[in-house]
Tab-separated table of C-alpha atoms in Angstrom:
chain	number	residue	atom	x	y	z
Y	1	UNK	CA	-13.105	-11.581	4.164
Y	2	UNK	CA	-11.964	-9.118	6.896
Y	3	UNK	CA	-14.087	-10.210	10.103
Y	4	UNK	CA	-15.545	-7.402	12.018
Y	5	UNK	CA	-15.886	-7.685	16.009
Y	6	UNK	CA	-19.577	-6.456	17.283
Y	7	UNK	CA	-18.209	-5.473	20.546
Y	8	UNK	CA	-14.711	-3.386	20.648
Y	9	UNK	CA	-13.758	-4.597	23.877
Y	10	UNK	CA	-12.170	-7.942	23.708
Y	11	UNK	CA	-13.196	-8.908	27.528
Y	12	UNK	CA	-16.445	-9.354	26.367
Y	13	UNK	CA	-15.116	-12.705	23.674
Y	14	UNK	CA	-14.121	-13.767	27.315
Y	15	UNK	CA	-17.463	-13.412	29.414
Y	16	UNK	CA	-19.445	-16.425	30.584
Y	17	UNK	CA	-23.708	-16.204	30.361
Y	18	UNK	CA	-25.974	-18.497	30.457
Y	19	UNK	CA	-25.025	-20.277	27.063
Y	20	UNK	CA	-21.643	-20.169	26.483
Y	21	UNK	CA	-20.973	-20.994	30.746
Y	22	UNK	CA	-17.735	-21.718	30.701
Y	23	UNK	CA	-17.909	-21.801	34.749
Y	24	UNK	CA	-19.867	-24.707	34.940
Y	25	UNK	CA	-18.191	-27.846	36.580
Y	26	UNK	CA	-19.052	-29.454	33.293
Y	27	UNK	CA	-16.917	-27.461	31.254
Y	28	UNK	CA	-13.768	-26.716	33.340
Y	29	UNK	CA	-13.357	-30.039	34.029
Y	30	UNK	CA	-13.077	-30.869	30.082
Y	31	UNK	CA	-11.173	-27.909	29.888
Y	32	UNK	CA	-8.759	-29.329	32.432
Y	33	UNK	CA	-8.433	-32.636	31.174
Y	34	UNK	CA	-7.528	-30.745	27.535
Y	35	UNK	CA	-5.295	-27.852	28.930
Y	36	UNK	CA	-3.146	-31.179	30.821
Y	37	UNK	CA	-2.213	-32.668	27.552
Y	38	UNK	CA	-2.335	-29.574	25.830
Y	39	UNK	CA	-0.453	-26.821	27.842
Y	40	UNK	CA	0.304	-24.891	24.956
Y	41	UNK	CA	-2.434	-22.143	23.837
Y	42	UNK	CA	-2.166	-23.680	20.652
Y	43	UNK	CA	-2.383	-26.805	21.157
Y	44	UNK	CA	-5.034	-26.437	23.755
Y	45	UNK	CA	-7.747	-24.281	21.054
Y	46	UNK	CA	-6.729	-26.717	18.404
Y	47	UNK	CA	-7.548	-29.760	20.674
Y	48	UNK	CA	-10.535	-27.755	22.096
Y	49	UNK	CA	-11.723	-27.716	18.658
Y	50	UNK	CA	-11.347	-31.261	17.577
Y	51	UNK	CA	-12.535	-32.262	20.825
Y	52	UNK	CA	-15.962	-30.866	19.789
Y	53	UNK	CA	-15.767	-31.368	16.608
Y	54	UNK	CA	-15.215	-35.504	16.874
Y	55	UNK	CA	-16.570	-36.237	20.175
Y	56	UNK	CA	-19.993	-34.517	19.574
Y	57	UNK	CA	-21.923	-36.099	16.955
Y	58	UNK	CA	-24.188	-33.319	14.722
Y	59	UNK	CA	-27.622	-34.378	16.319
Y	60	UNK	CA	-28.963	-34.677	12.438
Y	61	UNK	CA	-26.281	-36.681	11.504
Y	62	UNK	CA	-27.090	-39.398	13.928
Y	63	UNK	CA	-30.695	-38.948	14.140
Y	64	UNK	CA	-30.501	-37.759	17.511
Y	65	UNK	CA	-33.675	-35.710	18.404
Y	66	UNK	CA	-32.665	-34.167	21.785
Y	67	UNK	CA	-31.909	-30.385	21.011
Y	68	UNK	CA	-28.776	-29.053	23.817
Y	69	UNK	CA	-28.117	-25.397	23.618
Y	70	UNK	CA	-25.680	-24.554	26.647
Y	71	UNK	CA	-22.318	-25.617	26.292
Y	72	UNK	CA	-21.993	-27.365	29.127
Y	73	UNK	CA	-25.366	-29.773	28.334
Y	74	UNK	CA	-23.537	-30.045	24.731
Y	75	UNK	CA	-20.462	-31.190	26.442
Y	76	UNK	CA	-22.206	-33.525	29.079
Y	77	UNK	CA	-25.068	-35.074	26.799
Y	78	UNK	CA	-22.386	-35.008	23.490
Y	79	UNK	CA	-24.700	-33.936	21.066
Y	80	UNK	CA	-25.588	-30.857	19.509
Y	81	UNK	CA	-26.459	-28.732	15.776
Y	82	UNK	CA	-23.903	-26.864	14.603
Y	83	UNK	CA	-24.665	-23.724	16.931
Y	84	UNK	CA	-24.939	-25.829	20.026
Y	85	UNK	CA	-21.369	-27.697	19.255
Y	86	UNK	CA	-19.890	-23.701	18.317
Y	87	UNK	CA	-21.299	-22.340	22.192
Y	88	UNK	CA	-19.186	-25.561	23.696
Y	89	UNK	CA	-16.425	-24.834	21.699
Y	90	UNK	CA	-16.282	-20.737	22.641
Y	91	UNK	CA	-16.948	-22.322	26.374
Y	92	UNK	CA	-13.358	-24.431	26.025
Y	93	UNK	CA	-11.943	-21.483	24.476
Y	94	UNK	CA	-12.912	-18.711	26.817
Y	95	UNK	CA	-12.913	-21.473	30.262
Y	96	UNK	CA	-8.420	-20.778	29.228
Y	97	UNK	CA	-8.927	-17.254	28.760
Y	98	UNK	CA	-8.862	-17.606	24.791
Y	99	UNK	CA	-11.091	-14.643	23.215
Y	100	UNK	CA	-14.133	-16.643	20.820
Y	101	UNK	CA	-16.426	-15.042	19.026
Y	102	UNK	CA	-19.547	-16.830	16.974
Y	103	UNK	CA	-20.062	-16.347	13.755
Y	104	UNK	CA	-22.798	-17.501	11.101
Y	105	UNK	CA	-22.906	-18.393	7.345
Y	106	UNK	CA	-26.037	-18.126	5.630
Y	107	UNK	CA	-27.927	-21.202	3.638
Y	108	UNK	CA	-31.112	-22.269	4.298
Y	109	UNK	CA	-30.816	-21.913	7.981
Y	110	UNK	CA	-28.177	-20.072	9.648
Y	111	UNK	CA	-25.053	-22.164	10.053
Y	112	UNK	CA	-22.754	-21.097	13.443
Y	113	UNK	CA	-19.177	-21.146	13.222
Y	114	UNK	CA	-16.670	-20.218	15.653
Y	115	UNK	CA	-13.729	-17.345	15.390
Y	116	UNK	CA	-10.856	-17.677	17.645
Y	117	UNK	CA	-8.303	-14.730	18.830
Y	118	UNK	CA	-5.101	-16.492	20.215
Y	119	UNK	CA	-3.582	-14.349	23.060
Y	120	UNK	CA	-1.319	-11.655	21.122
Y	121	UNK	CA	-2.661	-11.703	17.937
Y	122	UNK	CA	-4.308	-9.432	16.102
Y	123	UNK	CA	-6.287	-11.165	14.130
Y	124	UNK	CA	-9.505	-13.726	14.347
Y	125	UNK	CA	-9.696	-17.123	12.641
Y	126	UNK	CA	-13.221	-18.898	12.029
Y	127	UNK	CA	-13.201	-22.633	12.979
Y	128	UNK	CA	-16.162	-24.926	12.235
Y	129	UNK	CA	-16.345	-27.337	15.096
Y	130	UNK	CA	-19.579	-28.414	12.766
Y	131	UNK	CA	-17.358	-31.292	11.245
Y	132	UNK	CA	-18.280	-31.696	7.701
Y	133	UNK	CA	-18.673	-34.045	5.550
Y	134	UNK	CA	-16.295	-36.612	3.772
Y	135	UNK	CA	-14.393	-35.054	1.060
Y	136	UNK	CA	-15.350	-31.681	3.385
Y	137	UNK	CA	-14.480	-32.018	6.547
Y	138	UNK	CA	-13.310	-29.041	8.824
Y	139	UNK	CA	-10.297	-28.575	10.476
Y	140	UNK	CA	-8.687	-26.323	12.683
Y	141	UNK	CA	-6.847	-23.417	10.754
Y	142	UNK	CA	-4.767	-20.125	11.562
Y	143	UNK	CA	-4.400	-19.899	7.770
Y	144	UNK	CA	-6.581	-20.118	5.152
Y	145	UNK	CA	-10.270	-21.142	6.013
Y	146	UNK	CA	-10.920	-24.801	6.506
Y	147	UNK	CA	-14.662	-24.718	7.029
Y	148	UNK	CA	-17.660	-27.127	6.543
Y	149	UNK	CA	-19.066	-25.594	3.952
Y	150	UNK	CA	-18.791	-22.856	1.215
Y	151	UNK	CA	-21.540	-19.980	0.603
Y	152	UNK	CA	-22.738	-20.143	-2.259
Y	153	UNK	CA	-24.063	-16.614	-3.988
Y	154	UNK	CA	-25.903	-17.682	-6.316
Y	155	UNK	CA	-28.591	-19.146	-4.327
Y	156	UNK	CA	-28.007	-16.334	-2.240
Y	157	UNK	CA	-25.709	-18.053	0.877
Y	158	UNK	CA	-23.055	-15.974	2.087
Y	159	UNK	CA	-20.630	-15.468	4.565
Y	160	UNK	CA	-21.437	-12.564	7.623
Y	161	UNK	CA	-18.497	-10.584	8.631
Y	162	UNK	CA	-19.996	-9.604	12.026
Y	163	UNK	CA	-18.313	-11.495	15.430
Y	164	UNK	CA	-20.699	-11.524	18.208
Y	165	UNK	CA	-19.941	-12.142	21.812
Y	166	UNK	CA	-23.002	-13.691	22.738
Y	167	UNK	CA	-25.212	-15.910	20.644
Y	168	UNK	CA	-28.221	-14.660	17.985
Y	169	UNK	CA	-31.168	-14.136	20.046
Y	170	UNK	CA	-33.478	-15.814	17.246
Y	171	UNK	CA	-31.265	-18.630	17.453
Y	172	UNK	CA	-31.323	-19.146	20.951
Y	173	UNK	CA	-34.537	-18.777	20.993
Y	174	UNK	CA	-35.342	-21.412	17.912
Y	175	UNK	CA	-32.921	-23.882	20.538
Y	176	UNK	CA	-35.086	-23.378	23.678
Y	177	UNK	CA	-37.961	-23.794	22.559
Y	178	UNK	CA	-37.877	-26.582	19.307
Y	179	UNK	CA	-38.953	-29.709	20.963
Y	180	UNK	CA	-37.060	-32.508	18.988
Y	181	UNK	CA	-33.792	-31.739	16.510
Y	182	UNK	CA	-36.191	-32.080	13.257
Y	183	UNK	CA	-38.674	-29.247	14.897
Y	184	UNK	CA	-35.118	-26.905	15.572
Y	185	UNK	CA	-34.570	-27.340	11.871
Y	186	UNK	CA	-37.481	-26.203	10.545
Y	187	UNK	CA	-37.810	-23.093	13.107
Y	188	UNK	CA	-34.200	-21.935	13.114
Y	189	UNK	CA	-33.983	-18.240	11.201
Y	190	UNK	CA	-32.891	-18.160	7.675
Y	191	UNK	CA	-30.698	-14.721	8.257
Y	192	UNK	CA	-29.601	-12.543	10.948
């Protein structure tokens, strides 16, 4: 699938707002502590990425009802859905000037992903910092896909081709408002 960036500037896969605020204290000092041990750009999104993807439990797979929806109250509380663990993962990415864009998969909810644009290339990668499950499980890929989970067509899932800069407003909305993890679920939208 040949991914399609909303917005034709690439500065704006860089910009900070008030979800994906990669200037809060919170987030460059994770971003630090990574970039140390990880000077390579590399290295550093692919450690990014499996920083969020193992060290922030899916709030429905550990029953955890509080609903985070910035990245940096993802990265301090460590928990999160899928979209809240993809807006920390753009905020590691962008906090070392690595473009991220979010993307979303279709199923019974939308399911957010994040595509990454190493420095010099030409080219965006989806990553889902989601996790998995066993027999599943994610991992970080400049190749061929390695995501949580496969569309499936005939019960009409699917795969969108569109890279945003800043989050789905429905989503976002669905996060600020649900007031457990089980009430998100239910109240997230279904498409874009």
């Amino acid at each position: 699938m040949e991914l399609i960036q909303q917005d034709p500037e690439l500065s704006a896969y860089l910009a900070a707002d008030e979800v994906i605020n990669h200037d809060h204290p919170v987030v460059r000092e994770i971003a630090a502590a990574l970039r140390a041990r990880h000077p390579d750009v590399y290295a550093y999104a692919q450690a990014a990425y499996e920083f969020v993807r193992d060290e922030i439990p899916h709030s429905s797979d550990t029953g955890d009802p509080r609903v985070t929806w910035r990245a940096s109250d993802v990265l301090e509380q460590r928990t999160g859905i899928c979209h809240a663990k993809a807006h920390a993962l753009a905020a590691l990415l962008r906090a070392e000037s690595i473009p991220a864009a979010l993307g979303y998969q279709k199923f019974e909810v939308l399911h957010g992903l994040v595509a990454v644009r190493l420095p010099g290339a030409a080219t965006w990668h989806r990553q889902d910092p989601r996790g998995g499950e066993p027999g599943r499980e994610a991992a970080f890929s400049l190749g061929e896909e390695r995501l949580a989970f496969l569309p499936d067509p005939e019960f009409n899932e699917m795969d969108y081709a569109v890279l945003y800069a800043v989050p789905h407003a429905g989503v976002v909305s669905a996060m600020r408002t649900a007031r457990d993890s089980s009430e998100l679920l239910r109240i997230l939208p279904a498409d874009l």
